[in-house]
Each structure stands twice: as C-alpha cells, then as structure tokens.
PDB file of C-alpha atoms in Angstrom:
ATOM      1  CA  UNK A 194       0.000   0.000   0.000  1.00 85.00           C
ATOM      2  CA  UNK A 195       1.132   3.555  -0.658  1.00 91.00           C
ATOM      3  CA  UNK A 196       1.859   5.878   2.289  1.00 90.00           C
ATOM      4  CA  UNK A 197      -1.334   7.751   1.442  1.00 92.00           C
ATOM      5  CA  UNK A 198      -3.397   4.553   1.437  1.00 94.00           C
ATOM      6  CA  UNK A 199      -1.908   3.505   4.766  1.00 95.00           C
ATOM      7  CA  UNK A 200      -2.770   6.837   6.324  1.00 93.00           C
ATOM      8  CA  UNK A 201      -6.282   6.755   4.884  1.00 93.00           C
ATOM      9  CA  UNK A 202      -6.841   3.299   6.361  1.00 96.00           C
ATOM     10  CA  UNK A 203      -5.466   4.432   9.726  1.00 96.00           C
ATOM     11  CA  UNK A 204      -7.632   7.544   9.866  1.00 94.00           C
ATOM     12  CA  UNK A 205     -10.757   5.677   8.759  1.00 95.00           C
ATOM     13  CA  UNK A 206     -10.282   3.088  11.501  1.00 96.00           C
ATOM     14  CA  UNK A 207     -10.260   5.742  14.204  1.00 96.00           C
ATOM     15  CA  UNK A 208     -13.209   7.611  12.667  1.00 94.00           C
ATOM     16  CA  UNK A 209     -15.195   4.370  12.757  1.00 95.00           C
ATOM     17  CA  UNK A 210     -14.619   4.339  16.527  1.00 95.00           C
ATOM     18  CA  UNK A 211     -15.713   7.955  16.827  1.00 93.00           C
ATOM     19  CA  UNK A 212     -12.201   9.105  17.755  1.00 93.00           C
ATOM     20  CA  UNK A 213     -10.561  12.138  16.165  1.00 86.00           C
ATOM     21  CA  UNK A 214      -6.826  11.676  15.548  1.00 83.00           C
ATOM     22  CA  UNK A 215      -4.992  14.998  15.533  1.00 73.00           C
ATOM     23  CA  UNK A 216      -1.513  13.728  14.703  1.00 74.00           C
ATOM     24  CA  UNK A 217       0.183  10.898  12.862  1.00 89.00           C
ATOM     25  CA  UNK A 218       2.779  10.110  15.529  1.00 93.00           C
ATOM     26  CA  UNK A 219       1.399   6.713  16.516  1.00 95.00           C
ATOM     27  CA  UNK A 220       0.931   5.673  12.897  1.00 95.00           C
ATOM     28  CA  UNK A 221       4.533   6.656  12.168  1.00 95.00           C
ATOM     29  CA  UNK A 222       5.769   4.802  15.259  1.00 96.00           C
ATOM     30  CA  UNK A 223       3.983   1.627  14.225  1.00 97.00           C
ATOM     31  CA  UNK A 224       5.501   1.824  10.750  1.00 97.00           C
ATOM     32  CA  UNK A 225       8.911   2.282  12.372  1.00 97.00           C
ATOM     33  CA  UNK A 226       8.334  -0.858  14.434  1.00 97.00           C
ATOM     34  CA  UNK A 227       7.409  -2.885  11.343  1.00 97.00           C
ATOM     35  CA  UNK A 228      10.689  -1.687   9.773  1.00 97.00           C
ATOM     36  CA  UNK A 229      12.970  -2.986  12.554  1.00 97.00           C
ATOM     37  CA  UNK A 230      16.091  -4.831  11.340  1.00 95.00           C
ATOM     38  CA  UNK A 231      15.319  -8.184  12.982  1.00 94.00           C
ATOM     39  CA  UNK A 232      12.196  -8.531  10.844  1.00 96.00           C
ATOM     40  CA  UNK A 233      12.160 -10.249   7.485  1.00 97.00           C
ATOM     41  CA  UNK A 234       8.529 -11.330   7.132  1.00 97.00           C
ATOM     42  CA  UNK A 235       6.703  -9.393   9.861  1.00 97.00           C
ATOM     43  CA  UNK A 236       7.443  -6.137   8.077  1.00 97.00           C
ATOM     44  CA  UNK A 237       5.655  -3.269   6.358  1.00 97.00           C
ATOM     45  CA  UNK A 238       5.226  -5.637   3.401  1.00 97.00           C
ATOM     46  CA  UNK A 239       3.146  -7.975   5.578  1.00 97.00           C
ATOM     47  CA  UNK A 240       1.183  -5.133   7.142  1.00 98.00           C
ATOM     48  CA  UNK A 241       0.480  -3.612   3.740  1.00 97.00           C
ATOM     49  CA  UNK A 242      -0.697  -6.945   2.346  1.00 98.00           C
ATOM     50  CA  UNK A 243      -2.990  -7.438   5.346  1.00 98.00           C
ATOM     51  CA  UNK A 244      -4.505  -3.978   5.047  1.00 98.00           C
ATOM     52  CA  UNK A 245      -4.997  -4.443   1.294  1.00 97.00           C
ATOM     53  CA  UNK A 246      -6.963  -7.618   1.984  1.00 98.00           C
ATOM     54  CA  UNK A 247      -8.940  -5.766   4.635  1.00 98.00           C
ATOM     55  CA  UNK A 248      -9.893  -3.067   2.142  1.00 97.00           C
ATOM     56  CA  UNK A 249     -11.164  -5.779  -0.208  1.00 97.00           C
ATOM     57  CA  UNK A 250     -13.116  -7.702   2.424  1.00 97.00           C
ATOM     58  CA  UNK A 251     -14.101  -5.125   5.059  1.00 96.00           C
ATOM     59  CA  UNK A 252     -17.805  -5.517   4.311  1.00 96.00           C
ATOM     60  CA  UNK A 253     -17.520  -8.864   6.124  1.00 97.00           C
ATOM     61  CA  UNK A 254     -16.608  -7.136   9.400  1.00 97.00           C
ATOM     62  CA  UNK A 255     -19.085  -6.262  12.111  1.00 97.00           C
ATOM     63  CA  UNK A 256     -16.796  -3.521  13.414  1.00 97.00           C
ATOM     64  CA  UNK A 257     -14.375  -2.711  10.589  1.00 97.00           C
ATOM     65  CA  UNK A 258     -12.535   0.012  12.495  1.00 97.00           C
ATOM     66  CA  UNK A 259     -11.613  -2.440  15.224  1.00 98.00           C
ATOM     67  CA  UNK A 260     -10.430  -5.074  12.736  1.00 98.00           C
ATOM     68  CA  UNK A 261      -8.261  -2.481  10.985  1.00 98.00           C
ATOM     69  CA  UNK A 262      -6.654  -1.357  14.244  1.00 98.00           C
ATOM     70  CA  UNK A 263      -6.090  -4.965  15.275  1.00 98.00           C
ATOM     71  CA  UNK A 264      -4.233  -5.495  12.000  1.00 98.00           C
ATOM     72  CA  UNK A 265      -2.088  -2.410  12.591  1.00 98.00           C
ATOM     73  CA  UNK A 266      -1.115  -3.647  16.052  1.00 98.00           C
ATOM     74  CA  UNK A 267      -1.052  -7.424  15.613  1.00 97.00           C
ATOM     75  CA  UNK A 268       2.722  -7.609  15.016  1.00 97.00           C
ATOM     76  CA  UNK A 269       3.604  -4.218  16.485  1.00 98.00           C
ATOM     77  CA  UNK A 270       6.002  -5.857  18.924  1.00 97.00           C
ATOM     78  CA  UNK A 271       8.112  -8.596  17.389  1.00 96.00           C
ATOM     79  CA  UNK A 272      11.040 -10.085  19.265  1.00 94.00           C
ATOM     80  CA  UNK A 273      12.129 -13.350  17.660  1.00 91.00           C
ATOM     81  CA  UNK A 274      13.427 -14.567  21.025  1.00 91.00           C
ATOM     82  CA  UNK A 275      10.178 -13.850  22.927  1.00 90.00           C
ATOM     83  CA  UNK A 276       6.964 -15.814  23.306  1.00 91.00           C
ATOM     84  CA  UNK A 277       4.672 -12.975  24.354  1.00 95.00           C
ATOM     85  CA  UNK A 278       4.732 -10.739  21.294  1.00 96.00           C
ATOM     86  CA  UNK A 279       0.987 -10.963  20.733  1.00 96.00           C
ATOM     87  CA  UNK A 280       0.227 -10.196  24.383  1.00 96.00           C
ATOM     88  CA  UNK A 281       2.514  -7.163  24.409  1.00 97.00           C
ATOM     89  CA  UNK A 282       1.122  -5.956  21.088  1.00 98.00           C
ATOM     90  CA  UNK A 283      -2.437  -6.422  22.352  1.00 98.00           C
ATOM     91  CA  UNK A 284      -1.653  -4.492  25.536  1.00 98.00           C
ATOM     92  CA  UNK A 285      -0.172  -1.652  23.490  1.00 98.00           C
ATOM     93  CA  UNK A 286      -3.253  -1.542  21.258  1.00 98.00           C
ATOM     94  CA  UNK A 287      -5.596  -1.364  24.231  1.00 98.00           C
ATOM     95  CA  UNK A 288      -3.632   1.330  26.053  1.00 97.00           C
ATOM     96  CA  UNK A 289      -3.196   3.413  22.867  1.00 96.00           C
ATOM     97  CA  UNK A 290      -6.909   3.278  22.192  1.00 96.00           C
ATOM     98  CA  UNK A 291      -7.865   4.216  25.741  1.00 96.00           C
ATOM     99  CA  UNK A 292      -5.365   7.077  25.793  1.00 94.00           C
ATOM    100  CA  UNK A 293      -7.031   8.501  22.685  1.00 94.00           C
ATOM    101  CA  UNK A 294     -10.552   8.248  24.021  1.00 94.00           C
ATOM    102  CA  UNK A 295     -11.785   5.032  22.432  1.00 96.00           C
ATOM    103  CA  UNK A 296     -14.551   3.212  24.320  1.00 96.00           C
ATOM    104  CA  UNK A 297     -13.335   0.644  26.846  1.00 97.00           C
ATOM    105  CA  UNK A 298     -15.333  -2.137  25.212  1.00 97.00           C
ATOM    106  CA  UNK A 299     -13.816  -1.379  21.810  1.00 97.00           C
ATOM    107  CA  UNK A 300     -10.306  -1.437  23.274  1.00 98.00           C
ATOM    108  CA  UNK A 301     -11.005  -4.801  24.915  1.00 97.00           C
ATOM    109  CA  UNK A 302     -12.336  -6.253  21.664  1.00 97.00           C
ATOM    110  CA  UNK A 303      -9.236  -5.123  19.762  1.00 98.00           C
ATOM    111  CA  UNK A 304      -7.076  -6.629  22.505  1.00 97.00           C
ATOM    112  CA  UNK A 305      -8.888  -9.946  22.020  1.00 97.00           C
ATOM    113  CA  UNK A 306      -8.510  -9.737  18.242  1.00 97.00           C
ATOM    114  CA  UNK A 307      -4.767  -9.238  18.475  1.00 97.00           C
ATOM    115  CA  UNK A 308      -4.512 -12.154  20.888  1.00 96.00           C
ATOM    116  CA  UNK A 309      -6.373 -14.324  18.355  1.00 95.00           C
ATOM    117  CA  UNK A 310      -3.380 -14.015  16.016  1.00 95.00           C
ATOM    118  CA  UNK A 311      -1.555 -16.507  18.228  1.00 91.00           C
ATOM    119  CA  UNK A 312      -3.491 -19.066  16.135  1.00 86.00           C
ATOM    120  CA  UNK A 313      -3.899 -21.366  19.120  1.00 81.00           C
ATOM    121  CA  UNK A 314      -7.696 -21.590  18.924  1.00 76.00           C
ATOM    122  CA  UNK A 315     -10.482 -21.467  16.365  1.00 78.00           C
ATOM    123  CA  UNK A 316     -11.507 -17.809  15.913  1.00 85.00           C
ATOM    124  CA  UNK A 317     -14.924 -16.902  17.262  1.00 86.00           C
ATOM    125  CA  UNK A 318     -17.066 -14.186  15.748  1.00 94.00           C
ATOM    126  CA  UNK A 319     -17.060 -12.574  12.322  1.00 95.00           C
ATOM    127  CA  UNK A 320     -14.374 -10.031  13.119  1.00 97.00           C
ATOM    128  CA  UNK A 321     -11.953 -12.613  14.508  1.00 97.00           C
ATOM    129  CA  UNK A 322     -12.619 -14.914  11.548  1.00 97.00           C
ATOM    130  CA  UNK A 323     -11.874 -12.113   9.087  1.00 98.00           C
ATOM    131  CA  UNK A 324      -8.763 -11.002  10.971  1.00 97.00           C
ATOM    132  CA  UNK A 325      -7.309 -14.502  11.082  1.00 97.00           C
ATOM    133  CA  UNK A 326      -8.109 -15.181   7.436  1.00 97.00           C
ATOM    134  CA  UNK A 327      -6.309 -11.965   6.517  1.00 98.00           C
ATOM    135  CA  UNK A 328      -3.300 -12.793   8.706  1.00 97.00           C
ATOM    136  CA  UNK A 329      -3.093 -16.215   7.023  1.00 97.00           C
ATOM    137  CA  UNK A 330      -3.670 -14.888   3.508  1.00 98.00           C
ATOM    138  CA  UNK A 331       0.035 -15.353   2.782  1.00 98.00           C
ATOM    139  CA  UNK A 332      -0.465 -19.140   2.837  1.00 98.00           C
ATOM    140  CA  UNK A 333      -2.677 -18.802  -0.226  1.00 98.00           C
ATOM    141  CA  UNK A 334      -0.454 -16.342  -2.044  1.00 98.00           C
ATOM    142  CA  UNK A 335       0.838 -16.895  -5.548  1.00 97.00           C
ATOM    143  CA  UNK A 336       3.697 -19.393  -5.610  1.00 97.00           C
ATOM    144  CA  UNK A 337       6.501 -16.826  -5.941  1.00 97.00           C
ATOM    145  CA  UNK A 338       5.226 -14.745  -3.021  1.00 98.00           C
ATOM    146  CA  UNK A 339       4.675 -17.812  -0.845  1.00 97.00           C
ATOM    147  CA  UNK A 340       8.216 -19.004  -1.530  1.00 96.00           C
ATOM    148  CA  UNK A 341       9.522 -15.549  -0.651  1.00 97.00           C
ATOM    149  CA  UNK A 342       7.513 -15.714   2.597  1.00 97.00           C
ATOM    150  CA  UNK A 343       9.107 -19.051   3.479  1.00 94.00           C
ATOM    151  CA  UNK A 344      12.581 -17.592   2.921  1.00 94.00           C
ATOM    152  CA  UNK A 345      11.665 -14.583   5.054  1.00 96.00           C
ATOM    153  CA  UNK A 346      10.442 -16.726   7.951  1.00 94.00           C
ATOM    154  CA  UNK A 347      13.586 -18.856   7.868  1.00 92.00           C
ATOM    155  CA  UNK A 348      15.683 -15.661   7.848  1.00 94.00           C
ATOM    156  CA  UNK A 349      13.933 -14.406  10.987  1.00 94.00           C
ATOM    157  CA  UNK A 350      14.865 -17.617  12.770  1.00 92.00           C
ATOM    158  CA  UNK A 351      18.270 -18.153  11.191  1.00 92.00           C
ATOM    159  CA  UNK A 352      19.795 -18.178  14.689  1.00 92.00           C
ATOM    160  CA  UNK A 353      18.055 -21.507  15.360  1.00 92.00           C
ATOM    161  CA  UNK A 354      20.080 -24.515  14.161  1.00 93.00           C
ATOM    162  CA  UNK A 355      18.704 -26.209  11.050  1.00 88.00           C
ATOM    163  CA  UNK A 356      18.142 -29.512  12.813  1.00 90.00           C
ATOM    164  CA  UNK A 357      15.758 -27.746  15.206  1.00 91.00           C
ATOM    165  CA  UNK A 358      14.272 -25.042  12.987  1.00 90.00           C
ATOM    166  CA  UNK A 359      13.302 -27.206  10.022  1.00 89.00           C
ATOM    167  CA  UNK A 360      11.292 -29.848  11.963  1.00 90.00           C
ATOM    168  CA  UNK A 361       9.548 -27.103  13.936  1.00 90.00           C
ATOM    169  CA  UNK A 362       8.635 -25.315  10.733  1.00 91.00           C
ATOM    170  CA  UNK A 363       7.358 -28.530   9.165  1.00 92.00           C
ATOM    171  CA  UNK A 364       5.153 -29.171  12.207  1.00 93.00           C
ATOM    172  CA  UNK A 365       3.660 -25.657  12.049  1.00 91.00           C
ATOM    173  CA  UNK A 366       2.840 -26.008   8.369  1.00 93.00           C
ATOM    174  CA  UNK A 367       1.420 -29.483   8.919  1.00 94.00           C
ATOM    175  CA  UNK A 368      -0.969 -28.195  11.579  1.00 93.00           C
ATOM    176  CA  UNK A 369      -2.401 -25.683   9.129  1.00 93.00           C
ATOM    177  CA  UNK A 370      -2.684 -28.319   6.408  1.00 94.00           C
ATOM    178  CA  UNK A 371      -4.554 -30.676   8.752  1.00 93.00           C
ATOM    179  CA  UNK A 372      -7.263 -28.123   9.517  1.00 93.00           C
ATOM    180  CA  UNK A 373     -10.681 -28.911   8.138  1.00 93.00           C
ATOM    181  CA  UNK A 374     -10.603 -25.425   6.657  1.00 95.00           C
ATOM    182  CA  UNK A 375      -7.740 -22.932   6.714  1.00 96.00           C
ATOM    183  CA  UNK A 376     -10.045 -20.010   5.893  1.00 97.00           C
ATOM    184  CA  UNK A 377     -13.432 -19.558   7.527  1.00 95.00           C
ATOM    185  CA  UNK A 378     -14.902 -16.573   5.680  1.00 96.00           C
ATOM    186  CA  UNK A 379     -16.571 -17.822   2.482  1.00 97.00           C
ATOM    187  CA  UNK A 380     -14.964 -15.278   0.093  1.00 97.00           C
ATOM    188  CA  UNK A 381     -11.419 -15.872   1.303  1.00 97.00           C
ATOM    189  CA  UNK A 382     -11.981 -19.624   1.447  1.00 97.00           C
ATOM    190  CA  UNK A 383     -13.058 -19.561  -2.188  1.00 98.00           C
ATOM    191  CA  UNK A 384     -10.101 -17.412  -3.202  1.00 97.00           C
ATOM    192  CA  UNK A 385      -7.278 -18.947  -1.193  1.00 98.00           C
ATOM    193  CA  UNK A 386      -8.036 -22.391   0.267  1.00 98.00           C
ATOM    194  CA  UNK A 387      -6.945 -24.567  -2.666  1.00 98.00           C
ATOM    195  CA  UNK A 388      -3.762 -22.605  -3.330  1.00 98.00           C
ATOM    196  CA  UNK A 389      -2.875 -22.528   0.374  1.00 98.00           C
ATOM    197  CA  UNK A 390      -3.122 -26.310   0.578  1.00 98.00           C
ATOM    198  CA  UNK A 391      -0.945 -26.707  -2.495  1.00 97.00           C
ATOM    199  CA  UNK A 392       1.636 -24.269  -1.105  1.00 97.00           C
ATOM    200  CA  UNK A 393       1.703 -25.985   2.281  1.00 97.00           C
ATOM    201  CA  UNK A 394       2.044 -29.469   0.829  1.00 96.00           C
ATOM    202  CA  UNK A 395       4.868 -28.348  -1.438  1.00 95.00           C
ATOM    203  CA  UNK A 396       6.691 -26.580   1.392  1.00 93.00           C
ATOM    204  CA  UNK A 397       6.371 -29.549   3.749  1.00 93.00           C
ATOM    205  CA  UNK A 398       7.789 -31.837   1.083  1.00 91.00           C
ATOM    206  CA  UNK A 399      10.703 -29.455   0.569  1.00 85.00           C
ATOM    207  CA  UNK A 400      11.499 -29.424   4.300  1.00 75.00           C
ATOM    208  CA  UNK A 401      11.538 -33.231   4.532  1.00 63.00           C
TER     209      UNK A 401
END
C-alpha cells in the first residue's frame, strides 16, 4: 500500500470508533516498528498486504474500524526470542486506544482480536474470523510470493540450528494443512483455500 493509502486506512479506523486523531505520531511509530532490522517477514510488506486484503473484504466485518486497528497492532512488537509478542502488542493496542478516548469495550475487543493471532484456537465471531483469514492470507499467495515468505520466515529464525528449525517449521505447516478449513470466511476460502493447501504441501515436502 502507498503511504497515502496507509494513512487513509489508519484515519478511517479511528473515525469508525468515533475518535478524532490529531496527529500521525502513533501511525509513524507503528511503521517504524514494522521496519525494525530483525524482521524479514513481519514487516511493512506484511502489514500492507494485510490492510490491502482488509480493504477488499471489510464488508464482512461487524466492526471494521476495530479489525483495521487490530491489523495495525497485531505484530507491532516482534522479538524473535520472545513468546509474548501478541500479548505485548495487544496491551499496546488497548492502552493506545484508551489514551485517545476510544470506548473501553472497543479497546477490549481489539485486545482480544490481536490475541487471536496466536493461532492457538479457532476464531470466534465474524471479526476474529476475518482477521485470522487476513493474517493467514500469505499461505494462499501466488507461488513466488509464498516461496519468498518461506525464505523470510527462515531468515527471521536463522539463529536456530537447522536440525531444530526445520522440523519445527514442518510441524507448524502441517498443523495448518490438517485443519478442516484454513479459511473460515466464504470469500477468502473460495479465493485462497486450494492454493494454500498446495503451497503448504509443497513446502512440507521441501522441508523433509
């Protein structure tokens, strides 16, 4: 997405919550976080792809402003050595929203949406389903982009020895492949499910 499109998405999300944003400082800070040097996949490229999907599918959301903000914050904190990135990102989202006058219940819902990106449970509710489908859209990307994604993920965890990293990666991909459905929203299922399964199967075979 262009800088203008990013800013338009950001501003629209806050307007949907009834909050007037007077400056772009937080938006700029989030973009700085997504540009940190330890990131290879969880970057502005990923955020831009997620927000582009959101713009295409936002009519599926019950509260589109909250889904958009959850996407902005879902990888805001990314430490490859930590296991609480989603929790810290969710806490930041909630506090940032409350500081800017967003309703408490909206801030709590966004917190829950960000936590859903841990992918440790089946998403519940239309907004969580859409958010997770968007976060996983990369699995159903065109072959060249999916292969680039795989290289990016391996680069983020290059500090882990191959004999540990490769089996762990294979297990993660296998769990997605074994799901009854990778995508739960009908439009994204129709668009991405078959290609995601082909990508996953090919990647698992390559890791073996």
